[in-house]
XYZ file of C-alpha atoms in Angstrom:
343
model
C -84.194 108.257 131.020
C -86.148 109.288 133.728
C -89.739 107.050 133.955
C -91.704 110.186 136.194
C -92.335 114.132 134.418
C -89.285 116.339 135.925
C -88.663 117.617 137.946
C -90.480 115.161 140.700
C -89.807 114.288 144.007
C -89.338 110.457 144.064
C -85.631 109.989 143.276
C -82.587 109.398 146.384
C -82.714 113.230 146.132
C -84.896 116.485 145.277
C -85.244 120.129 145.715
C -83.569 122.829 143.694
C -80.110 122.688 146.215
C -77.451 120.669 147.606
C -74.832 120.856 149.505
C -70.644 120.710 148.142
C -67.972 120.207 150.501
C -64.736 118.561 151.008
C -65.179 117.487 154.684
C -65.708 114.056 154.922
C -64.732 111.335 157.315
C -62.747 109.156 154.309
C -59.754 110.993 152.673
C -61.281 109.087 148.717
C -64.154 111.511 149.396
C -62.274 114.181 149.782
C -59.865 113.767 147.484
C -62.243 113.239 144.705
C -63.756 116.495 145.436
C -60.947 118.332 144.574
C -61.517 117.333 140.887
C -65.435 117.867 141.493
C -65.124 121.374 142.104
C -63.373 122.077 138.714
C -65.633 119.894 136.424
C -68.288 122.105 138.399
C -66.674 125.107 138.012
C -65.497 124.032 134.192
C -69.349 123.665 133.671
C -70.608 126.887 134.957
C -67.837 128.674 132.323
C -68.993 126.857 129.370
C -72.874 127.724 129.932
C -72.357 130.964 131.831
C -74.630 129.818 134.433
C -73.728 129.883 138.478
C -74.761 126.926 139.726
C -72.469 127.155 142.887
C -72.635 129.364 145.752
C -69.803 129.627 148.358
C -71.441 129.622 152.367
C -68.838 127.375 154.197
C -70.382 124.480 155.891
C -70.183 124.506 159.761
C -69.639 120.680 161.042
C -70.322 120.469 164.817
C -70.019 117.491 167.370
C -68.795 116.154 170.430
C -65.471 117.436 170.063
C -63.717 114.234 171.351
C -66.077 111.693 169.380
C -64.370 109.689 167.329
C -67.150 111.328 164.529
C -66.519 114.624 164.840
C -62.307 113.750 165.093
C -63.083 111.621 161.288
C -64.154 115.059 160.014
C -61.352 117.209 161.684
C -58.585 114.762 160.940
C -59.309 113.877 157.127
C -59.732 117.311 156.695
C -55.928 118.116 157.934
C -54.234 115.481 156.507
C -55.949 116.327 152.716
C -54.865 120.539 153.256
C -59.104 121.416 153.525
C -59.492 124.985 154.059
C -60.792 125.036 157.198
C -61.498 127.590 160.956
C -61.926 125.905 164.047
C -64.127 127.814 165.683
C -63.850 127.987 169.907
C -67.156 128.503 171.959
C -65.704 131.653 172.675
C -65.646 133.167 169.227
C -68.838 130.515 167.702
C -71.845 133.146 168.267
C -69.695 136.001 166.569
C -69.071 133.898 163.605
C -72.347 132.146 163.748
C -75.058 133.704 165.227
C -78.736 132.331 165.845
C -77.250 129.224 166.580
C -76.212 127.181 169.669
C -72.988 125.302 170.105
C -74.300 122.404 172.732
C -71.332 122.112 175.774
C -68.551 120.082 175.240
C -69.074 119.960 171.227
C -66.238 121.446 168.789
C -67.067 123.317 165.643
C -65.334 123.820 162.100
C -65.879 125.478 159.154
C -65.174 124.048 155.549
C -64.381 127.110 154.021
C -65.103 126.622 150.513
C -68.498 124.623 150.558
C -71.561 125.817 149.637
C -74.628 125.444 147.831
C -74.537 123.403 144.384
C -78.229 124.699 142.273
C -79.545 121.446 141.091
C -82.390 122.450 139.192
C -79.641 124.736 136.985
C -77.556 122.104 136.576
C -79.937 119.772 134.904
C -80.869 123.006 132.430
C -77.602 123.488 131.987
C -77.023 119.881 130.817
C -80.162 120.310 128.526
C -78.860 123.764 127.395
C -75.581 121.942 126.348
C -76.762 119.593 123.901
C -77.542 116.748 127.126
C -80.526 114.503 125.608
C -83.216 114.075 128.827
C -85.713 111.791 128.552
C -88.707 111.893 131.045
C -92.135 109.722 131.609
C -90.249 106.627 129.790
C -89.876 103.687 132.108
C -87.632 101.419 131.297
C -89.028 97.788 131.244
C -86.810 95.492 130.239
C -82.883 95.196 129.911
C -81.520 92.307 127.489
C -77.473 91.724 127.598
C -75.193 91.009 125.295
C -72.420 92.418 123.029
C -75.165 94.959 122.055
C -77.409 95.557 124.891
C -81.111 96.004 123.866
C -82.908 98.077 126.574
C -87.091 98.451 125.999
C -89.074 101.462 127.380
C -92.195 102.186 127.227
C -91.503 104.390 124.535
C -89.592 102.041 122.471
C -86.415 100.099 121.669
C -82.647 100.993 122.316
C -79.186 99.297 121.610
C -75.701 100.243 122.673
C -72.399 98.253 122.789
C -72.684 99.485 126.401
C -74.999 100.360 129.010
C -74.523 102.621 132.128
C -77.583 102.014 134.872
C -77.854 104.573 137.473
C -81.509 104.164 138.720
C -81.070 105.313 142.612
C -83.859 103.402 144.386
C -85.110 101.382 141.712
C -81.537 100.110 141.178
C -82.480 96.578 142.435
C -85.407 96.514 139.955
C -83.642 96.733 137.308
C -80.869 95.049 137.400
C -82.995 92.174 138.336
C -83.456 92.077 134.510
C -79.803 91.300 133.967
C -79.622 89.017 137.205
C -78.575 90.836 139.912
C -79.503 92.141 143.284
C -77.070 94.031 145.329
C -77.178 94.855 149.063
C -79.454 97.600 148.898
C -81.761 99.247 151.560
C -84.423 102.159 150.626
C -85.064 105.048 152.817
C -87.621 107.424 153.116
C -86.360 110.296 154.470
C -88.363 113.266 155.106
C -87.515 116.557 153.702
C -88.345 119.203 156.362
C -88.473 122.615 156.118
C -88.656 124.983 159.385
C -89.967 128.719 159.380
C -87.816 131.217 160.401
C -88.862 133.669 163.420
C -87.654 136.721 161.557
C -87.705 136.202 157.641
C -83.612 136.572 156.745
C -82.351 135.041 160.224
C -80.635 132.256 158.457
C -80.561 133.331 154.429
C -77.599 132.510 152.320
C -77.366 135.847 150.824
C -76.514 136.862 154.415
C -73.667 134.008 154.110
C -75.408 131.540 156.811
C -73.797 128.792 156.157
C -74.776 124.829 154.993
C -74.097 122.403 158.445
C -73.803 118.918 159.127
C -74.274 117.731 163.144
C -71.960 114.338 163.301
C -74.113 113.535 166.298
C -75.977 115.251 169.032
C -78.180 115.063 172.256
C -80.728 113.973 170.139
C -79.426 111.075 168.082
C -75.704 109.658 167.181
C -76.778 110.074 163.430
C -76.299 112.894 160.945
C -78.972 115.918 161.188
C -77.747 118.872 158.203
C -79.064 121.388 156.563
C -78.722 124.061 154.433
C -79.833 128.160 154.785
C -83.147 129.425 153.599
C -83.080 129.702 149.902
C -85.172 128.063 147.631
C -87.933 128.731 149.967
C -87.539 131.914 151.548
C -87.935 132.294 155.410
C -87.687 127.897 155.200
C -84.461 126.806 156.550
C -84.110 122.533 155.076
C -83.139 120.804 157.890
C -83.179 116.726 157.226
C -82.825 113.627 159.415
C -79.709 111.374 157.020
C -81.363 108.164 158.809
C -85.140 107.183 157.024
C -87.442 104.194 157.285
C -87.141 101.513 155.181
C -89.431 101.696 152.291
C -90.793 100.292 148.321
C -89.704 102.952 145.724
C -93.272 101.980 144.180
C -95.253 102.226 147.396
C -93.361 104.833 149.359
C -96.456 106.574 151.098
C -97.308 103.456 152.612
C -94.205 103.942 154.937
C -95.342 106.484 157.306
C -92.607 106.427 160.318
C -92.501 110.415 161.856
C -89.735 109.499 164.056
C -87.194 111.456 162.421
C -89.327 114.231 162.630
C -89.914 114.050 166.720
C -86.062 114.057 166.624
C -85.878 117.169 164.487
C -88.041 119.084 166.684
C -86.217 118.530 169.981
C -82.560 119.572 167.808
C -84.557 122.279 166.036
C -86.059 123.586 169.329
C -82.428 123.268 171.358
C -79.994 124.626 169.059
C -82.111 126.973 166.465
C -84.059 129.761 168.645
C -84.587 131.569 165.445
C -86.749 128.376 164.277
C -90.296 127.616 164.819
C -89.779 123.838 165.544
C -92.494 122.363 163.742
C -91.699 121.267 160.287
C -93.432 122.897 157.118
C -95.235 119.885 155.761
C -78.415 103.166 151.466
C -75.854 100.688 150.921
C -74.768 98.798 154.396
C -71.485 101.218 154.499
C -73.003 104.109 153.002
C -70.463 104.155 150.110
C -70.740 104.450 146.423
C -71.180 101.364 144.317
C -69.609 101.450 141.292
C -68.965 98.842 138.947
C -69.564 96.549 136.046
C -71.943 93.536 136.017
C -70.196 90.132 137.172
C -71.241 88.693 133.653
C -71.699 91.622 131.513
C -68.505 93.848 131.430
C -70.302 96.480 129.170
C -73.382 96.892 131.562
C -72.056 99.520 134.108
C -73.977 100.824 136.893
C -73.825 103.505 139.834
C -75.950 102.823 142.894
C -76.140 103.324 146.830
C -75.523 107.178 146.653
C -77.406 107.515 150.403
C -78.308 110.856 149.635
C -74.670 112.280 148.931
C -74.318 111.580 145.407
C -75.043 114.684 143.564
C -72.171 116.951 144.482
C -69.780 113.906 142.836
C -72.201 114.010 140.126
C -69.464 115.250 137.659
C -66.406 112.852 138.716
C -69.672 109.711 138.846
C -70.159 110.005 135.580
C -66.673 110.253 134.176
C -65.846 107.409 136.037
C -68.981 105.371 134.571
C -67.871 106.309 130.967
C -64.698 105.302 131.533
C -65.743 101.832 133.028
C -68.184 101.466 129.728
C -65.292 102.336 127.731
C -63.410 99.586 128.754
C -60.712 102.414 130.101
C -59.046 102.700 133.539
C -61.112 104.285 135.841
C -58.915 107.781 136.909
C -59.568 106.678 140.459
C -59.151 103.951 143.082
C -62.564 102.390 142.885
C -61.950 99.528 145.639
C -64.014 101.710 148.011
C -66.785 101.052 145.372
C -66.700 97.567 144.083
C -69.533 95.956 144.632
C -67.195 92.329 145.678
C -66.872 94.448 149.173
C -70.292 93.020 149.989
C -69.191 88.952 148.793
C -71.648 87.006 150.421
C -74.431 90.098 150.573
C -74.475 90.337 146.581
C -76.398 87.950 144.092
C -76.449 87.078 141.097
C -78.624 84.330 138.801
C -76.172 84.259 136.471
């Protein structure tokens, strides 16, 4: 259930791409990508749809941070595809782009661009059951759960709660609150010089900046695509905001920092925009008191591309089975002492 008309803009995530890689700095990440790309890939052959395109991702940072090292290391020790790239060969391979001194680069061969708008279709196309404008307004556990809408009435022996930034909200119903922080980030897009510099049918790749001259946070982005002659390029750090009352949080910082990365390392930019859980990790679990309410929360942005493995793992925590992964990294009794419950 979805409580605004889709597709909208106010969820942890919009637009009609995202990014899929394996490079991560924590080998569960990577690891459960491996399976990610074949439920993907299982799901494009059942609805002959594409809803994945190959463009490596370039990952760039000082070479001997202890960031850009994560990346590099996890990587090796999990067999990722992978080119290191030297600043020697980096403007044959990537043109239009500047590798700042003293910063390595690497490629993740096999990322690329997941289609998100296709994949919901797909889901639809499939026999998936979507339903949009109903809010959910209350949540009433039990053996059968009873969950009101404003559309109407629905029970289940088990419930499954994934509501990104409105998380908190709801499972207030049930009695808890879990360590939580909303971000708006901006979405920028940046206009390209010469319409094509940086498309993904000419294989520019998606890229993630561990940290740079301009910040020791994440900048990425991905090539012009659903836009064309926009290139998204996206702060990973937002201000702290109210789901409900989002516009009220009006912090351009990001922005400024944008513009001074845009403007060093992109000459084939115009660098003025077109106009998460402590750790940043997963939470997934089951409610302290109510083993058949499950929920998925604190995806910080990078939850879609696991959005096949998420939900197989949710089903089998409903289910009462054993989840086919380690979830420690996800348990929400990693934040004792930041977690409450009423109950």
């Amino acid at each position: 259930m979805f409580q605004f008309v889709l597709p909208h803009t106010r969820g942890s995530s919009h637009g009609q791409t995202r990014i899929i890689r394996k490079a991560y700095e924590q080998d569960f990440y990577t690891q459960m990508m491996d399976e990610c790309y074949k439920l993907w890939s299982q799901l494009e052959r059942e609805a002959g749809v594409t809803l994945y395109r190959q463009t490596g991702l370039l990952v760039m940072g000082p070479e001997h941070s202890d960031s850009y090292l994560l990346y590099k290391n996890t990587m090796e020790r999990n067999n990722v595809p992978m080119v290191i790239l030297t600043p020697e060969n980096f403007s044959q391979h990537i043109p239009n782009v500047i590798l700042a001194e003293g910063d390595g680069a690497l490629v993740d061969i096999n990322a690329g661009v997941l289609y998100a708008d296709r994949a919901l279709k797909t889901v639809q196309k499939l026999g998936g059951v979507i339903r949009d404008k109903e809010k959910v307004t209350d949540i009433t556990p039990g053996p059968v759960v009873t969950v009101s809408t404003s559309a109407g009435v629905y029970r289940a022996k088990s419930l499954v709660i994934t509501a990104g930034p409105w998380a908190n909200k709801l499972l207030a119903h049930i009695g808890l609150q879990l360590p939580l922080e909303v971000e708006k980030i901006n979405v920028c897009y940046w206009k390209e010089k010469v319409p094509g510099t940086y498309d993904v049918k000419k294989r520019f790749p998606c890229f993630l900046l561990t940290e740079g001259e301009e910040s020791d946070k994440h900048i990425y982005g991905l090539p012009s695509n659903e836009y064309p002659g926009l290139v998204k390029i996206c702060y990973h750090i937002g201000g702290e905001t109210d789901p409900d009352h989002r516009d009220k949080q009006t912090d351009r910082s990001d922005i400024g920092i944008l513009q001074r990365y845009v403007a060093r390392c992109f000459p084939g930019l115009i660098p003025e925009p077109s106009v998460l859980t402590p750790d940043s990790h997963f939470m997934l679990d089951c409610h302290p008191a109510y083993s058949n309410i499950v929920f998925g929360a604190g995806f910080s942005g990078h939850g879609f591309k696991f959005g096949p493995i998420i939900g197989k793992l949710l089903c089998e925590l409903s289910l009462g089975e054993v989840p086919s992964y380690d979830l420690s990294p996800f348990r929400i009794r990693r934040f004792q002492g930041n977690t409450k419950s009423a109950l």
